[in-house]
PDB file of C-alpha atoms and ligand atoms in Angstrom:
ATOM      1  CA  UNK E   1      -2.416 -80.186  30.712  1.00 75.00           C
ATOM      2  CA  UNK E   2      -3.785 -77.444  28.654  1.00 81.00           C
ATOM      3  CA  UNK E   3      -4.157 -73.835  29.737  1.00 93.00           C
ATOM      4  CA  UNK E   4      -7.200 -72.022  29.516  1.00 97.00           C
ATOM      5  CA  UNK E   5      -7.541 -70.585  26.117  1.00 98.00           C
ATOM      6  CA  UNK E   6     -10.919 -69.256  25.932  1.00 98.00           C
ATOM      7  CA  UNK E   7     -12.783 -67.568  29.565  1.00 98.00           C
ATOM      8  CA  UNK E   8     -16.099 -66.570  29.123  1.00 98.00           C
ATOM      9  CA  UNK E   9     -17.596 -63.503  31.653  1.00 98.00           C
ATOM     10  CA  UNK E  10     -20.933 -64.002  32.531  1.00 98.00           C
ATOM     11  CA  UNK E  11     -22.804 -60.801  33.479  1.00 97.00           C
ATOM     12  CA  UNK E  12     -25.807 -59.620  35.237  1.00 94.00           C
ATOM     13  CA  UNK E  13     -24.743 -56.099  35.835  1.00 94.00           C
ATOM     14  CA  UNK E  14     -25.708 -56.688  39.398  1.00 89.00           C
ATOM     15  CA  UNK E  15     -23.616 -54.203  41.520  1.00 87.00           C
ATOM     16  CA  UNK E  16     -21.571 -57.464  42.539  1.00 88.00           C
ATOM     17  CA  UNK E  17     -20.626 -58.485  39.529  1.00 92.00           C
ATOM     18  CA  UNK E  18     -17.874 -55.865  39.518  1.00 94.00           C
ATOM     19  CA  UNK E  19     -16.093 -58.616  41.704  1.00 95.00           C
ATOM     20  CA  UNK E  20     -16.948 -61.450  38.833  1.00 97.00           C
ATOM     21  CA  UNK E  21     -15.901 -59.250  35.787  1.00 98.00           C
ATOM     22  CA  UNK E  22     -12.411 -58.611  37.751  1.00 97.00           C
ATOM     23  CA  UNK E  23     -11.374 -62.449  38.376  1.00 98.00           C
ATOM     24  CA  UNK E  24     -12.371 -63.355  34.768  1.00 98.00           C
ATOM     25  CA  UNK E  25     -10.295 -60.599  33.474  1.00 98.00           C
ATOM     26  CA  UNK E  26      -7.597 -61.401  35.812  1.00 98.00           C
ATOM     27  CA  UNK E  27      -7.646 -65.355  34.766  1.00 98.00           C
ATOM     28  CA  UNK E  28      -7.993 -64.575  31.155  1.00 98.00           C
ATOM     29  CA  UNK E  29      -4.166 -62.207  32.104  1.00 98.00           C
ATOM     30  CA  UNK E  30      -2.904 -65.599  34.157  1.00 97.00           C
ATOM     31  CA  UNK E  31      -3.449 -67.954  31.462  1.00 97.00           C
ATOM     32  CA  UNK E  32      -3.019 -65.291  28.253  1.00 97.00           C
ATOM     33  CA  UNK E  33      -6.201 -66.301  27.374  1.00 98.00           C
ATOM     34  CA  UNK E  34      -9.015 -64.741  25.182  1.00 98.00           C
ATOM     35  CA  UNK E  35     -12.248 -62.768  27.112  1.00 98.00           C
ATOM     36  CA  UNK E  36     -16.090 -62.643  26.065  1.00 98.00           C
ATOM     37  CA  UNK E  37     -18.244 -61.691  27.751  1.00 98.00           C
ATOM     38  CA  UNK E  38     -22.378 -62.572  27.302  1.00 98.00           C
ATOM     39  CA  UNK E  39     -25.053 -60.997  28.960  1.00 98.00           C
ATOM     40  CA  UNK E  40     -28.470 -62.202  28.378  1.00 97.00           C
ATOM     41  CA  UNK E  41     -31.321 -59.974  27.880  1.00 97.00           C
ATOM     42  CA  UNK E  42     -34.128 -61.391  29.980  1.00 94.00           C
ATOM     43  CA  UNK E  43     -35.496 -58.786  32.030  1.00 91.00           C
ATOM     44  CA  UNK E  44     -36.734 -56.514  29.129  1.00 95.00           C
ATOM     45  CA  UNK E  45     -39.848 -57.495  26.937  1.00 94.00           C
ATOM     46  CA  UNK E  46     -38.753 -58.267  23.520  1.00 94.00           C
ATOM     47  CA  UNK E  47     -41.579 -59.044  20.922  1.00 92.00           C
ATOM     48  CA  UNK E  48     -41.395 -61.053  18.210  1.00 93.00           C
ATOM     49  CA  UNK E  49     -38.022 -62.024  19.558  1.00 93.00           C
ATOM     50  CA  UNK E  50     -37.335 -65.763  19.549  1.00 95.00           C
ATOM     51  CA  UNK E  51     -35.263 -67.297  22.163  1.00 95.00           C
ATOM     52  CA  UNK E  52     -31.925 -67.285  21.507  1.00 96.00           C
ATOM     53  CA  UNK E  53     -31.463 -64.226  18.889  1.00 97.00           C
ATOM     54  CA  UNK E  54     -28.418 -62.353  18.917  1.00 97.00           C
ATOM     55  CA  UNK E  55     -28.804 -58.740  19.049  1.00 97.00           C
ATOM     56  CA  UNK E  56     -26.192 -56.444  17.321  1.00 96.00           C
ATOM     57  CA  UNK E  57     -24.421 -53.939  19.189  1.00 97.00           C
ATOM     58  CA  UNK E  58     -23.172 -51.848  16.440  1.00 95.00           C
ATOM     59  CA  UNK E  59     -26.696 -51.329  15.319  1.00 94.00           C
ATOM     60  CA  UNK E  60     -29.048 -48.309  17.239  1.00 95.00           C
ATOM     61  CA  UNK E  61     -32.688 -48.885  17.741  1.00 95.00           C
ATOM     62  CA  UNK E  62     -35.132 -46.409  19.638  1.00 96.00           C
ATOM     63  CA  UNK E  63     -35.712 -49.101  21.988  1.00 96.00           C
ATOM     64  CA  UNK E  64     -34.469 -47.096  24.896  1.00 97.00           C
ATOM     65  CA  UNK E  65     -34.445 -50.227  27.226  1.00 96.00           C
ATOM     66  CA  UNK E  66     -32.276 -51.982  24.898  1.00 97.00           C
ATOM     67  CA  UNK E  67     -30.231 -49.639  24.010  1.00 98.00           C
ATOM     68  CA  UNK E  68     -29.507 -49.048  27.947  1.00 97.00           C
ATOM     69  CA  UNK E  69     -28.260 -52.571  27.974  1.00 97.00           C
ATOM     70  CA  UNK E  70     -26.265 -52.922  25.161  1.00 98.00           C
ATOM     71  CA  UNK E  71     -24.094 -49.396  26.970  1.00 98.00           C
ATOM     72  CA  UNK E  72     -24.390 -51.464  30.302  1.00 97.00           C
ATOM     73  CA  UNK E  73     -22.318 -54.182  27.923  1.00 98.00           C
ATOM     74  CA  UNK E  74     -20.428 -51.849  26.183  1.00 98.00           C
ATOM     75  CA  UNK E  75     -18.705 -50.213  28.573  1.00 97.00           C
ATOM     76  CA  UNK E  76     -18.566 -53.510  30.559  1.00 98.00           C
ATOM     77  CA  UNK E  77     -16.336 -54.601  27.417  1.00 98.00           C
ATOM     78  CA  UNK E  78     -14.167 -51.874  27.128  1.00 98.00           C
ATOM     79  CA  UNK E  79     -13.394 -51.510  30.519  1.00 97.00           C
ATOM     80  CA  UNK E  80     -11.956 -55.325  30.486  1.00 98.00           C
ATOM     81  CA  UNK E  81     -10.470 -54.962  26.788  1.00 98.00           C
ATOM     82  CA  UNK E  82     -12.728 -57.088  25.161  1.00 98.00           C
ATOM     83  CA  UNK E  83     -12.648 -57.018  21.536  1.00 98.00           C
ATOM     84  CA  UNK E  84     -15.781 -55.982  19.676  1.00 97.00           C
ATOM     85  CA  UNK E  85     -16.495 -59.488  18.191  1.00 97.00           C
ATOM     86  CA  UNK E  86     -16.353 -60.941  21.599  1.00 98.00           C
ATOM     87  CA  UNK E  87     -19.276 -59.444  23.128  1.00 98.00           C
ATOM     88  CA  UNK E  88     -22.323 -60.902  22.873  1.00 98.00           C
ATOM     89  CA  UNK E  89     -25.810 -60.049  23.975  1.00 98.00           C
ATOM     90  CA  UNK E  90     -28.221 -62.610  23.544  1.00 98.00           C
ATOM     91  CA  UNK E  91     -32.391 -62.621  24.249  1.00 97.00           C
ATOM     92  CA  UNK E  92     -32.935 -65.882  26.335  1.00 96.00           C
ATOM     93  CA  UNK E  93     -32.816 -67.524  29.583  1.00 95.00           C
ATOM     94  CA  UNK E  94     -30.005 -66.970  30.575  1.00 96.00           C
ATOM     95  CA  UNK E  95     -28.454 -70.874  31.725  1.00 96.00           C
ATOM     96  CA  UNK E  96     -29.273 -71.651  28.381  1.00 97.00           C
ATOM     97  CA  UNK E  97     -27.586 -68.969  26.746  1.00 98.00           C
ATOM     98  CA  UNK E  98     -24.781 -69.299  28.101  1.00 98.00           C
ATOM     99  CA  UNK E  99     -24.212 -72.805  27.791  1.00 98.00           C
ATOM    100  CA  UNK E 100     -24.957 -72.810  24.142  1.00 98.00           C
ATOM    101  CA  UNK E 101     -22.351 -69.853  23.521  1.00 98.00           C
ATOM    102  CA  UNK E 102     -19.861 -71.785  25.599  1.00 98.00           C
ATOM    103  CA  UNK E 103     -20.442 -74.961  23.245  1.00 98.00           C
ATOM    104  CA  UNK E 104     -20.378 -72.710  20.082  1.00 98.00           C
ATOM    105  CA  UNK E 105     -17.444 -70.667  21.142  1.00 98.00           C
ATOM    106  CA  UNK E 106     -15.240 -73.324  22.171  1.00 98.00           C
ATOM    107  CA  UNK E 107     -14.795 -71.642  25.988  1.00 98.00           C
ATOM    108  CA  UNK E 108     -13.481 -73.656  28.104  1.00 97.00           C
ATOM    109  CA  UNK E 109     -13.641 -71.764  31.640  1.00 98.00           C
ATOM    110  CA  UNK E 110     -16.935 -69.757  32.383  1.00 98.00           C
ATOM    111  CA  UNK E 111     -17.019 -67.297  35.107  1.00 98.00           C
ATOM    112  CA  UNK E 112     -19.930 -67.129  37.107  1.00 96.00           C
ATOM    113  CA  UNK E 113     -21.372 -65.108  40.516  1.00 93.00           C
ATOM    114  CA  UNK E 114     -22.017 -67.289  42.720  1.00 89.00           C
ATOM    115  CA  UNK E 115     -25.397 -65.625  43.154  1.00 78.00           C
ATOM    116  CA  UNK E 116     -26.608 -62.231  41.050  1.00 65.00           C
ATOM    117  CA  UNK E 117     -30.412 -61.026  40.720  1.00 62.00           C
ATOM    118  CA  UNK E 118     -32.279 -64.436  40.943  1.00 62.00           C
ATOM    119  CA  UNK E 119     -30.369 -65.992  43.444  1.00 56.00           C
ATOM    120  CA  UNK E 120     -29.903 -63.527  46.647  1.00 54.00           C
ATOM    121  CA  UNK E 121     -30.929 -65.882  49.183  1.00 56.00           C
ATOM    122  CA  UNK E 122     -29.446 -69.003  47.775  1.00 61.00           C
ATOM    123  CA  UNK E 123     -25.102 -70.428  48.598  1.00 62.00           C
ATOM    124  CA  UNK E 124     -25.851 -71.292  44.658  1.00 66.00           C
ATOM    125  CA  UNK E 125     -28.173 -69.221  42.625  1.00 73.00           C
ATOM    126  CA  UNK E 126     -29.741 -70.931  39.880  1.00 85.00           C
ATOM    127  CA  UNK E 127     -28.051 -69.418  36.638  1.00 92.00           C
ATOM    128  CA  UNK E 128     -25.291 -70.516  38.142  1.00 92.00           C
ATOM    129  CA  UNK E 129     -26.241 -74.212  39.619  1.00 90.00           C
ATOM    130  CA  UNK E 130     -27.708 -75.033  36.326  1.00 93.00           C
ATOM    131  CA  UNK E 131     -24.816 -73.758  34.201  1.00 96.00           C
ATOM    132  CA  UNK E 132     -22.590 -75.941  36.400  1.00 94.00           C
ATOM    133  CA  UNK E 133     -25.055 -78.922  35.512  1.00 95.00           C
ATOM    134  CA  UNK E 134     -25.359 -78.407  32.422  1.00 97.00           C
ATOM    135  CA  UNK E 135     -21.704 -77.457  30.820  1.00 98.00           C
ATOM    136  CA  UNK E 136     -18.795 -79.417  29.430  1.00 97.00           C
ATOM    137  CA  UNK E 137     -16.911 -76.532  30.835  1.00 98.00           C
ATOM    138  CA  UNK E 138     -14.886 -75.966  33.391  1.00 98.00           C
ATOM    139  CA  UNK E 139     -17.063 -73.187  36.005  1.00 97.00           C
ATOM    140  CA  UNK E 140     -15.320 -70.376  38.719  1.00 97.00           C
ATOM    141  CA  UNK E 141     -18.028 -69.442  40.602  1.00 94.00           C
ATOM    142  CA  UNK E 142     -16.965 -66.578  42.482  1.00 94.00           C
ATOM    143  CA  UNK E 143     -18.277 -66.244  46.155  1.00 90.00           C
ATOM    144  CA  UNK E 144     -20.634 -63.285  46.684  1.00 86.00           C
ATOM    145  CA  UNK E 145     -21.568 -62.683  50.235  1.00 74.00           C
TER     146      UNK E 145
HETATM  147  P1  LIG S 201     -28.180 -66.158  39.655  1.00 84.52           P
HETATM  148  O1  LIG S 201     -27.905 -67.605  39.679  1.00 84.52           O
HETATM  149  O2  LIG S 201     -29.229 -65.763  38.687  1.00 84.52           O
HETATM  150  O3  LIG S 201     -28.394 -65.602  41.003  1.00 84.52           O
HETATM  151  O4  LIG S 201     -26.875 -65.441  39.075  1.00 84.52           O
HETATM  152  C1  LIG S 201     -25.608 -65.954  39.309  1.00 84.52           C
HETATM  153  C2  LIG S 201     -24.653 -65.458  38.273  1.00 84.52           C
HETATM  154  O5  LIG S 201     -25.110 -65.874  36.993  1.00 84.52           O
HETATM  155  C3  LIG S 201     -24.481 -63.956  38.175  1.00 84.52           C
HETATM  156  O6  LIG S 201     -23.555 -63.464  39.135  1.00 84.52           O
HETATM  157  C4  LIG S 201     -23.946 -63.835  36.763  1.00 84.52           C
HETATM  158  O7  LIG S 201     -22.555 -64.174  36.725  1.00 84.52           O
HETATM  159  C5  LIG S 201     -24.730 -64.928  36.028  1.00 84.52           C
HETATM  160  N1  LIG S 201     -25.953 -64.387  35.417  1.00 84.52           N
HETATM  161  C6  LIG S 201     -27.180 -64.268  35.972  1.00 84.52           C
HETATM  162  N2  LIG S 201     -28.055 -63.711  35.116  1.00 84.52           N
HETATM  163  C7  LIG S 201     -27.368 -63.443  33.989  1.00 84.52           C
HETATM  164  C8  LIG S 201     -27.695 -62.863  32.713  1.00 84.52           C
HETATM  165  N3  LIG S 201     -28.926 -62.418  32.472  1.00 84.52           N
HETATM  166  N4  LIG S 201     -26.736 -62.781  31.787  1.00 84.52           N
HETATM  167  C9  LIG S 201     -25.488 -63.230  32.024  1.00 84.52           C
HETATM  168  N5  LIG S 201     -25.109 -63.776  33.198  1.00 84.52           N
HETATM  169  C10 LIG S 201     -26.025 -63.894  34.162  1.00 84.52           C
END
């Protein structure tokens, strides 16, 4: 059996996902394994922006919503030693996101909440039941209480 060789963190920047950001780096150490991490952008308007866009971090805008994600990511990143070309913010619903990235990225361990900002009164939010559904992945999902 093949160890992991590719964990992808999936963020919300929820206060809990300190917790979720800790066990993928700490899996990713176990297993010598590479870290990305996404976070998708869907709680800020973005015109004109089609599903699914990648937006550059090493580009400034005067979007000051934006820009206070992509620091939120940033600094997410370098906390966990995540290299540059491994972060990846992405405008989208976020299940679908991440399961494409996972696909495209060859990751084969994604590590989830268990619940984050859609999900508070659910065992199973639903990023996380439908990334579980819908990946060829393996899935953590790390117990929030
Ligand atoms: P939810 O199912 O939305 O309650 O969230 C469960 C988990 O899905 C969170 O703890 C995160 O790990 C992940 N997640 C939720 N929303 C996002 C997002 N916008 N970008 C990346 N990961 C997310």
């Amino acid at each position: 059996m093949k160890n992991y060789q590719h964990v992808l963190l999936t963020a919300d920047f929820s206060e809990e996902g300190d917790l979720v950001a800790h066990r993928a780096r700490q899996i990713a150490n176990l297993y010598r394994a590479k870290l990305s991490i996404i976070h998708v952008l869907d709680n800020i308007p973005m015109p004109d922006t089609g599903y699914g866009t990648l937006i550059p971090l090493d580009q400034t805008t005067d979007y000051e919503l934006l820009e206070a994600e992509k620091l939120k990511l940033i600094r997410l990143a370098e906390r966990l030693h995540v290299e540059p070309g491994d972060r990846w913010l992405i405008w989208g619903v976020p299940r679908e996101e991440i399961v494409r990235l996972a696909e495209r990225q060859a990751v084969d361990l994604i590590v989830i909440g268990s619940h984050g900002r859609h999900g508070l009164a659910m065992l199973l939010g639903s990023t996380a039941n439908g990334v579980l559904h819908d990946t060829r992945a393996d899935v953590l999902a790390v117990r929030l209480s």
